[in-house]
């Protein structure tokens, strides 16, 4: 019997800083309900879905704290959790996490159809461009949403056999790093979930990258890594002009061949639906990317033995 | 001053088993001369360019030996080396190597404009599909063209500063493995060279992969890995109907943004030219893929600590 999972990518338009939490949650619940009406069992929201992408400012103190979730769920996100449980559908959502010990992370969770949290992930890869130039204080909003945490494993709680896939989660810039995908591929991942807020302009202040090139990069990374890990993948944007900064759209659902099966057409709230046959992962996992048969880790030492590039001596 | 290298990908049509070595070399020399006329400084030929893709048969003994080069160069490939040296252009070429100790490899070399061999590489990743089902004897042509060798580093001989790039080489199936690319990325690679013979049909005997999907995979892997390693890449096919087996074409030259700048239109002998600005690698290497700043190898242990996939315990 084929293992079919009906997914919805819930791309979101911008969350302005002035938008109330209630207004944002109402949009998310509307997306959730629209997905449920179309039979979705799992809905994927973007990174930092409940707020504006506040790391674009250097905030601190109470102004910064207001963007963080002290626990998950909590009263200020309850409407989403409650409605999902009523509808019997799970979701992935990105949020700013303030841990009990005070550390701050850029995190994501995935819930099951009963509302229980199946797994949590904390972002590993800092944004590639802006961070090093501008982060100044360890309490800044940027360093606060980076992470020193271990990436979450796919859910260690047993999924009901034959129904739920082996899940992996990434956040935004993580999706550009094949190492991150491979760590999930090596756990047999069948469905990778990720949300992002990606600038629609050259984040280095130059003119060498535009929205079209950046959307191409976003999709290319997902297609190739889905293919070489033989997994379904869902990559979901918060898009549009948010507080004066442009964000790319281009949310996609990609199959284990790396083919795009659904793609966002707008920069606003938009649902993409796909019926995913999880057994479509098998051809890749058993043949071309049968890791046990074909990987040669004895040749891959540089990947863990060094961090930066070391050019050969002339 | 920009560092410009003018490259030619020399896609080859099929080499039939009945074709003489002289006839094949004449085609290669014609491609070399055509590239030189258009100002190319480096020409990239396919994997096993001097012969038919003999691993499709299970050969042994003298019949197998005939496909191998006992040294490089040697009299039976001299016309290519001699003409390249006369023209003052370098080349990458794949060939079957019989080492002095008798071991056999699927290898590639790159020569400089003076004809000297800059570097040699031996294929690391076995074909993903056919091998496990059919390889039977350690002396077979298939196992003979796999490898237990260490991948070559980029040339350790000093390239003249400011002219030659840091080179990496892969062969055929290697190009699908991000680990292989990353090992070169971690050496600051600026130009990746690779040749392939890839089936135009499902190599597992099924009907789930056709020529179009397999060509898509071939290009996707090169685009994504060029992007995430911020390198130029040239991927060159032996194409067409070779001894009754279809081979995909789709040779490409890809820039450090992962964009295809030249692509083969035929399944025959065909030259693709591109003027490559090696400094175009810098934006990626210094910003998004500044490995020293952004890689997190402490999270990548699975990549070397395990070979096959290990699903999470339910």
XYZ file of C-alpha atoms in Angstrom:
628
model
C 0.000 0.000 0.000
C 1.525 3.351 -0.977
C 2.412 5.703 1.846
C 0.790 8.954 0.780
C 1.170 12.170 2.763
C -0.751 15.243 1.689
C 1.336 18.340 2.382
C 0.656 22.057 2.262
C 3.363 24.691 2.101
C 1.917 27.836 3.704
C 3.918 30.707 2.251
C 3.296 33.927 4.148
C 3.369 37.472 2.943
C 5.187 40.006 5.105
C 4.542 40.497 8.818
C 4.991 44.207 9.412
C 6.433 45.289 12.722
C 3.216 47.174 13.385
C 1.023 44.099 12.783
C -0.579 42.692 15.922
C 0.137 39.127 16.934
C -3.601 38.458 16.643
C -3.669 39.633 13.055
C -0.703 37.441 12.128
C -2.171 34.401 13.890
C -5.491 34.965 12.112
C -3.683 34.750 8.758
C -1.874 31.579 9.840
C -5.109 29.977 11.012
C -6.745 30.907 7.704
C -3.903 29.183 5.845
C -4.235 26.171 8.120
C -7.976 25.944 7.496
C -7.524 26.340 3.762
C -4.974 23.534 3.800
C -7.266 21.322 5.861
C -10.134 21.913 3.438
C -7.885 20.590 0.697
C -7.043 17.492 2.685
C -3.594 18.434 3.942
C -2.229 16.372 6.835
C 0.821 18.554 7.464
C 1.251 22.314 6.912
C 4.658 23.990 6.653
C 4.969 27.637 7.758
C 8.085 29.836 7.323
C 10.981 30.730 9.605
C 10.078 33.238 12.356
C 6.489 32.997 11.202
C 4.854 34.789 14.143
C 6.723 38.067 13.765
C 8.543 40.360 11.424
C 12.121 39.262 10.666
C 13.362 41.275 13.634
C 17.062 40.283 13.197
C 17.183 43.016 10.561
C 17.416 45.452 13.445
C 19.827 45.506 16.332
C 17.421 45.293 19.240
C 17.973 44.501 22.872
C 16.213 44.364 26.221
C 12.441 44.288 26.428
C 12.088 45.318 22.802
C 13.988 42.178 21.784
C 12.322 39.921 24.356
C 8.901 40.660 22.917
C 9.749 38.655 19.793
C 10.647 35.479 21.658
C 8.550 32.517 22.767
C 9.300 31.453 26.340
C 7.877 27.965 25.695
C 6.032 26.170 22.949
C 3.103 26.208 22.953
C 2.273 29.285 25.010
C -0.781 31.543 25.215
C 0.337 33.918 22.471
C 0.533 31.087 19.877
C -2.347 28.995 21.288
C -4.859 29.830 18.538
C -2.682 28.045 15.953
C -2.059 24.998 18.110
C -5.718 24.755 19.141
C -7.079 25.006 15.612
C -4.572 22.468 14.265
C -5.519 19.980 16.950
C -9.206 20.492 16.203
C -8.534 19.876 12.524
C -6.295 16.912 13.271
C -3.381 18.203 11.194
C 0.254 18.726 12.074
C 2.482 21.674 11.227
C 6.067 22.914 11.008
C 6.641 26.454 12.219
C 9.695 28.599 12.802
C 9.894 30.879 15.854
C 12.292 32.737 18.100
C 12.996 30.590 21.149
C 14.045 31.800 24.574
C 15.187 28.708 26.426
C 14.695 28.245 30.152
C 18.375 29.003 30.729
C 17.987 32.306 28.912
C 19.721 31.318 25.677
C 18.027 32.433 22.478
C 17.658 30.396 19.325
C 16.154 30.532 15.867
C 14.069 27.360 16.161
C 11.428 25.263 14.489
C 9.069 22.574 15.698
C 6.912 20.029 13.953
C 3.681 18.847 15.541
C 1.736 15.668 14.890
C -1.977 15.438 14.109
C -2.738 15.268 17.850
C -0.956 18.565 18.502
C 2.021 16.973 20.241
C 5.455 18.333 19.347
C 7.264 15.602 17.392
C 10.640 17.326 17.199
C 12.409 20.635 17.666
C 15.350 22.002 15.679
C 17.631 24.948 16.309
C 19.243 26.727 13.365
C 22.913 25.881 12.909
C 24.196 28.045 10.026
C 24.408 31.775 10.516
C 23.274 33.974 7.656
C 26.130 34.106 5.230
C 26.506 37.771 4.665
C 25.269 40.403 7.032
C 26.153 38.816 10.346
C 29.924 39.201 10.465
C 29.833 42.833 9.451
C 27.193 44.070 11.806
C 26.747 41.863 14.830
C 28.257 43.738 17.686
C 26.880 42.547 20.982
C 26.223 39.065 22.222
C 22.794 40.245 23.257
C 21.932 41.551 19.814
C 18.944 40.259 17.919
C 21.235 38.737 15.314
C 23.460 36.720 17.546
C 20.386 35.866 19.574
C 18.856 34.070 16.647
C 21.946 32.175 15.678
C 22.675 29.016 17.525
C 25.301 26.940 19.131
C 22.919 24.054 19.542
C 23.090 20.567 18.217
C 20.817 20.013 15.254
C 17.779 18.006 16.170
C 17.610 14.454 14.998
C 14.544 13.300 13.169
C 11.852 12.536 15.713
C 12.971 9.880 18.122
C 9.390 9.325 19.181
C 8.091 6.406 17.149
C 5.943 7.550 14.269
C 3.019 5.203 13.613
C 4.526 2.646 11.240
C 3.522 3.067 7.648
C 2.118 6.554 7.969
C 4.431 9.319 9.147
C 7.756 9.779 7.365
C 11.187 10.182 8.871
C 11.341 13.953 9.271
C 14.219 16.403 9.076
C 14.127 20.139 9.742
C 16.348 23.003 8.647
C 15.985 26.768 8.908
C 16.748 29.337 6.205
C 20.483 29.481 5.485
C 20.893 25.871 6.640
C 19.310 24.782 3.361
C 22.378 25.940 1.392
C 24.701 23.578 3.291
C 24.881 20.042 1.888
C 26.490 18.856 5.117
C 23.271 19.634 7.003
C 21.138 17.719 4.518
C 23.517 14.776 4.488
C 23.316 14.424 8.256
C 19.598 13.851 7.788
C 20.104 11.702 4.697
C 22.286 9.482 6.843
C 19.257 9.034 9.100
C 17.111 7.884 6.183
C 15.114 11.109 5.978
C 12.014 10.989 3.768
C 10.712 14.528 4.262
C 12.766 17.675 4.856
C 10.959 20.762 6.137
C 12.365 24.272 6.138
C 11.248 27.867 6.312
C 13.142 30.990 5.333
C 13.311 34.777 5.226
C 15.744 35.532 2.388
C 16.605 39.000 1.176
C 15.465 39.924 -2.322
C 18.603 41.999 -2.868
C 22.347 41.548 -2.441
C 22.733 41.297 1.329
C 26.335 42.433 1.000
C 25.232 45.794 -0.262
C 26.539 45.146 -3.768
C 24.682 44.751 -7.029
C 25.784 41.233 -7.986
C 22.693 39.464 -6.617
C 19.092 40.305 -7.386
C 15.783 38.715 -6.363
C 15.762 36.430 -9.382
C 19.246 35.037 -8.707
C 18.540 34.637 -5.014
C 15.297 32.766 -5.673
C 17.175 30.551 -8.151
C 19.774 29.736 -5.483
C 17.058 28.978 -2.947
C 15.329 26.469 -5.208
C 18.555 25.001 -6.624
C 19.845 24.098 -3.166
C 16.584 22.351 -2.286
C 16.312 20.465 -5.576
C 19.860 19.141 -5.534
C 19.867 18.143 -1.884
C 16.467 16.464 -2.182
C 17.839 14.475 -5.121
C 21.143 13.399 -3.561
C 19.403 12.410 -0.325
C 16.376 10.879 -2.097
C 13.880 12.793 0.035
C 10.816 14.940 -0.348
C 11.486 18.556 0.637
C 9.303 21.561 1.430
C 10.899 25.003 1.526
C 8.649 27.874 2.548
C 9.183 31.631 2.395
C 8.015 34.608 4.299
C 7.910 36.877 1.261
C 7.315 40.398 0.055
C 8.100 43.855 1.327
C 8.428 43.535 5.105
C 9.121 46.734 6.958
C 10.820 48.151 3.890
C 13.034 45.145 3.193
C 12.282 42.875 0.238
C 12.065 39.119 0.813
C 12.029 36.553 -1.999
C 9.119 34.137 -2.377
C 9.631 30.988 -4.400
C 8.320 28.451 -1.877
C 8.568 24.960 -3.354
C 7.633 21.359 -2.788
C 10.300 19.113 -4.346
C 10.197 15.371 -4.951
C 13.012 12.834 -4.343
C 14.152 13.279 -7.953
C 14.756 16.960 -7.289
C 11.779 17.945 -9.433
C 9.619 20.881 -8.341
C 6.047 19.611 -7.988
C 4.549 22.866 -6.654
C 5.876 26.429 -6.621
C 4.532 29.720 -5.235
C 3.432 32.307 -7.775
C 3.019 35.274 -5.444
C 4.831 37.172 -2.684
C 1.860 36.853 -0.337
C -0.044 34.316 1.749
C -0.350 31.310 -0.576
C -0.939 27.597 -0.201
C 0.859 24.933 -2.265
C -0.523 21.431 -2.060
C 1.135 18.164 -2.993
C 0.349 14.515 -2.552
C 3.637 12.907 -1.625
C 4.250 9.212 -2.146
C 6.865 8.496 0.485
C 7.827 5.297 -1.271
C 9.122 7.460 -4.110
C 12.215 7.881 -1.910
C 13.061 4.222 -2.307
C 14.546 4.162 -5.798
C 17.166 6.751 -4.862
C 17.896 5.297 -1.443
C 18.246 1.764 -2.764
C 20.156 2.440 -5.996
C 22.077 5.610 -6.879
C 22.248 6.861 -3.289
C 22.524 3.570 -1.488
C 24.944 5.091 0.976
C 26.075 1.813 2.509
C 27.143 0.567 -0.907
C 28.584 3.722 -2.408
C 29.723 6.333 0.115
C 33.462 6.489 0.792
C 33.787 8.338 4.107
C 37.496 7.514 4.342
C 37.931 10.143 1.615
C 35.757 12.790 3.297
C 37.949 13.643 6.288
C 38.452 17.272 5.295
C 34.741 17.884 5.876
C 35.194 17.496 9.617
C 38.937 17.989 10.032
C 38.937 21.598 8.852
C 36.482 24.463 8.941
C 37.764 27.011 6.450
C 39.276 26.547 3.006
C 42.998 25.791 2.848
C 44.366 26.320 -0.671
C 47.101 23.950 -1.850
C 50.632 25.202 -1.430
C 52.065 26.517 -4.693
C 43.406 42.728 -13.493
C 40.701 40.108 -14.013
C 41.843 36.498 -14.166
C 40.188 35.231 -17.345
C 40.483 31.630 -18.491
C 38.998 30.622 -21.826
C 37.638 27.072 -21.574
C 36.288 24.599 -24.082
C 34.168 21.603 -23.168
C 34.775 18.977 -25.869
C 31.716 16.750 -25.789
C 32.268 13.585 -27.791
C 29.785 11.480 -29.677
C 30.007 7.719 -29.230
C 33.191 5.698 -29.660
C 32.077 2.391 -31.120
C 33.981 -0.707 -30.116
C 34.876 -1.206 -33.751
C 36.343 2.307 -34.096
C 40.128 2.401 -34.404
C 42.157 4.307 -31.857
C 43.461 6.451 -34.734
C 39.953 7.435 -35.742
C 39.023 8.391 -32.199
C 42.238 10.374 -31.700
C 41.643 12.189 -34.983
C 38.251 13.359 -33.675
C 39.814 14.477 -30.402
C 42.566 16.379 -32.202
C 39.935 18.033 -34.406
C 38.055 19.166 -31.292
C 41.318 20.415 -29.778
C 42.155 22.388 -32.896
C 38.652 23.835 -33.081
C 38.922 24.935 -29.476
C 42.354 26.463 -30.074
C 41.044 28.405 -33.060
C 38.463 29.935 -30.751
C 41.106 30.919 -28.233
C 40.611 28.181 -25.654
C 43.422 27.702 -23.139
C 42.062 24.501 -21.616
C 39.945 21.765 -23.250
C 37.886 19.264 -21.258
C 37.267 15.801 -22.764
C 34.952 13.118 -21.291
C 35.542 10.113 -19.056
C 37.193 7.141 -20.850
C 37.544 9.364 -23.878
C 39.897 7.150 -25.893
C 37.624 4.104 -26.037
C 34.086 2.856 -25.917
C 32.655 2.641 -22.388
C 33.946 -0.906 -22.054
C 32.711 -1.395 -18.440
C 29.333 -2.147 -20.020
C 30.723 -5.586 -20.790
C 32.334 -8.087 -18.476
C 35.718 -8.459 -20.103
C 38.940 -9.962 -18.862
C 42.450 -10.873 -19.924
C 43.946 -9.440 -23.091
C 40.576 -8.186 -24.298
C 40.328 -6.039 -21.159
C 43.980 -4.999 -21.148
C 43.628 -3.465 -24.588
C 41.483 -0.661 -23.154
C 44.032 0.423 -20.562
C 46.872 2.931 -20.707
C 50.071 1.613 -19.155
C 51.412 5.143 -18.627
C 50.420 8.660 -19.548
C 51.399 9.801 -22.058
C 52.209 6.742 -24.155
C 52.546 6.145 -27.876
C 48.876 5.323 -28.429
C 47.734 8.715 -27.086
C 50.748 10.720 -28.298
C 48.936 12.501 -31.146
C 46.691 14.331 -28.648
C 49.540 15.284 -26.324
C 51.768 16.383 -29.198
C 49.133 18.573 -30.836
C 48.123 20.186 -27.528
C 51.727 21.064 -26.770
C 52.164 22.526 -30.241
C 49.049 24.635 -29.749
C 50.086 25.595 -26.221
C 46.814 24.527 -24.625
C 46.106 22.224 -21.712
C 43.448 19.536 -21.436
C 41.536 17.268 -19.045
C 40.969 13.736 -20.271
C 39.563 10.583 -18.726
C 41.166 7.216 -19.415
C 41.529 3.671 -18.114
C 44.734 3.458 -16.100
C 46.806 0.348 -15.460
C 49.221 1.282 -12.694
C 52.758 -0.090 -12.506
C 51.666 -2.419 -9.723
C 48.942 -3.848 -11.943
C 45.981 -2.127 -10.303
C 43.397 -0.641 -12.644
C 41.653 2.693 -12.217
C 39.182 4.974 -13.923
C 41.399 8.059 -14.016
C 41.710 11.564 -15.351
C 44.612 13.923 -15.851
C 44.886 17.612 -16.546
C 47.823 18.980 -18.518
C 49.209 22.487 -18.604
C 49.907 24.559 -21.695
C 53.408 23.073 -21.877
C 52.041 19.528 -22.007
C 53.145 18.635 -18.482
C 50.664 16.698 -16.359
C 49.471 19.058 -13.606
C 47.454 16.495 -11.639
C 45.921 13.037 -11.806
C 42.683 11.851 -10.215
C 41.246 8.368 -9.737
C 37.477 7.890 -9.589
C 36.180 7.311 -6.077
C 32.439 6.653 -6.406
C 31.304 3.489 -8.132
C 28.371 3.748 -10.498
C 25.296 3.758 -8.340
C 23.168 1.180 -10.009
C 24.513 -1.565 -12.180
C 27.628 -2.472 -10.246
C 26.182 -4.327 -7.246
C 23.917 -6.480 -9.336
C 26.354 -7.604 -11.958
C 29.948 -7.339 -10.871
C 31.096 -10.855 -10.278
C 34.840 -11.098 -10.479
C 37.526 -8.872 -9.090
C 39.160 -8.932 -12.493
C 36.038 -7.746 -14.298
C 36.085 -4.610 -16.362
C 33.668 -3.002 -13.912
C 35.601 -3.510 -10.754
C 38.734 -2.714 -12.708
C 37.511 0.773 -13.375
C 36.410 1.491 -9.864
C 38.989 2.689 -7.439
C 40.292 2.405 -3.962
C 42.547 5.360 -4.460
C 42.730 8.630 -2.643
C 41.208 11.485 -4.596
C 43.826 13.724 -6.052
C 44.316 17.093 -4.507
C 44.288 20.126 -6.708
C 47.677 20.459 -8.340
C 50.389 20.778 -5.787
C 52.747 22.098 -8.423
C 52.645 25.863 -8.188
C 50.491 27.358 -10.865
C 51.835 30.673 -12.149
C 50.259 33.184 -9.782
C 47.383 35.099 -11.236
C 46.813 32.856 -14.228
C 45.931 29.224 -13.590
C 43.080 28.442 -11.205
C 43.016 25.982 -8.330
C 41.825 22.854 -10.117
C 39.694 19.947 -8.961
C 38.791 16.818 -10.909
C 35.962 14.319 -10.606
C 34.813 11.477 -12.829
C 31.229 10.620 -13.799
C 29.272 9.381 -10.759
C 31.552 11.357 -8.418
C 29.734 14.510 -9.538
C 26.562 13.428 -7.718
C 28.314 13.290 -4.323
C 28.470 16.625 -2.493
C 31.142 15.221 -0.176
C 33.530 14.950 -3.134
C 32.920 18.530 -4.210
C 33.240 19.826 -0.675
C 36.661 18.230 -0.284
C 37.760 20.391 -3.194
C 35.806 23.410 -1.952
C 37.787 23.104 1.253
C 40.921 23.490 -0.859
C 39.628 26.722 -2.383
C 38.848 25.189 -5.766
C 38.104 27.667 -8.568
C 37.548 25.254 -11.457
C 36.086 21.744 -11.272
C 36.575 19.469 -14.282
C 34.684 16.247 -14.900
C 33.779 13.871 -17.690
C 31.043 11.260 -17.774
C 29.401 8.368 -19.619
C 25.853 8.292 -18.215
C 23.133 5.948 -19.388
C 20.183 7.512 -21.197
C 17.816 4.964 -19.635
C 17.069 3.582 -16.174
C 20.250 1.676 -15.348
C 18.260 -0.461 -12.901
C 16.235 -1.907 -15.705
C 13.063 -0.118 -14.620
C 11.097 2.613 -16.328
C 11.292 5.325 -13.679
C 14.223 7.206 -15.233
C 14.488 8.395 -18.804
C 17.115 10.380 -20.697
C 15.476 13.677 -19.841
C 15.410 12.999 -16.078
C 18.955 11.663 -16.118
C 20.237 14.726 -17.969
C 18.375 16.929 -15.477
C 20.085 15.142 -12.572
C 23.471 15.489 -14.245
C 23.140 19.239 -14.649
C 21.421 19.802 -11.287
C 24.287 18.175 -9.378
C 26.845 20.358 -11.156
C 24.889 23.590 -10.752
C 24.242 23.144 -7.040
C 27.736 22.022 -6.153
C 29.309 24.803 -8.213
C 27.143 27.284 -6.302
C 27.782 25.976 -2.791
C 31.521 25.751 -3.432
C 31.650 29.018 -5.383
C 33.554 27.479 -8.277
C 33.421 27.270 -12.051
C 32.589 23.759 -13.237
C 32.819 21.952 -16.569
C 30.984 18.659 -16.973
C 31.482 16.852 -20.278
C 29.667 13.862 -21.775
C 30.488 11.091 -24.105
C 27.045 10.974 -25.673
C 24.802 9.175 -28.112
C 24.276 5.581 -29.106
C 27.488 3.756 -28.285
C 27.559 0.084 -29.157
C 23.803 -0.086 -28.753
C 23.633 1.683 -25.375
C 22.277 5.217 -25.147
C 24.341 7.859 -23.352
C 22.987 11.264 -22.343
C 24.612 14.449 -23.601
C 23.986 17.673 -21.746
C 27.577 18.823 -21.293
C 27.640 22.127 -19.434
C 29.880 24.948 -18.309
C 28.530 26.383 -15.038
C 29.544 29.567 -13.247
C 30.118 30.055 -9.492
C 26.480 31.116 -9.101
C 25.367 27.751 -10.432
C 24.170 29.293 -13.682
C 24.664 27.365 -16.928
C 26.692 29.571 -19.269
C 27.039 27.016 -22.091
C 25.192 23.770 -22.802
C 25.525 21.101 -25.509
C 22.711 20.899 -28.039
C 23.649 17.597 -29.692
C 24.636 14.028 -28.830
C 27.764 14.237 -30.971
C 31.190 15.848 -31.071
C 30.531 19.445 -30.016
C 32.530 22.308 -28.558
C 31.214 24.655 -25.870
C 33.259 27.758 -25.196
C 33.191 30.054 -22.189
C 35.293 32.917 -20.935
C 35.603 32.341 -17.218
C 36.406 35.158 -14.843
C 38.058 33.304 -11.976
C 37.500 36.261 -9.687
C 33.768 35.552 -9.982
C 34.418 32.872 -7.354
C 35.252 35.503 -4.788
C 31.791 36.755 -3.842
C 30.665 33.264 -2.842
C 33.911 32.317 -1.140
C 34.093 35.534 0.841
C 30.425 35.919 1.799
C 27.744 33.204 1.712
C 30.242 30.343 1.563
C 32.983 31.790 3.678
C 33.652 28.410 5.202
C 35.875 29.642 8.010
C 33.107 31.926 9.213
C 30.074 29.732 8.677
C 30.786 26.004 8.542
C 30.008 24.044 11.707
C 31.978 20.801 11.364
C 31.234 19.820 14.958
C 27.710 19.063 13.697
C 28.839 17.069 10.652
C 30.297 13.999 12.355
C 27.834 11.556 10.816
C 29.364 12.271 7.405
C 32.540 10.456 8.373
C 31.395 8.377 11.344
C 28.962 6.253 9.364
C 28.730 5.010 5.796
C 25.158 3.859 5.325
C 21.895 5.379 6.514
C 20.788 4.547 10.052
C 17.104 5.425 10.604
C 16.124 6.748 14.023
C 14.750 4.174 16.424
C 10.974 4.306 16.645
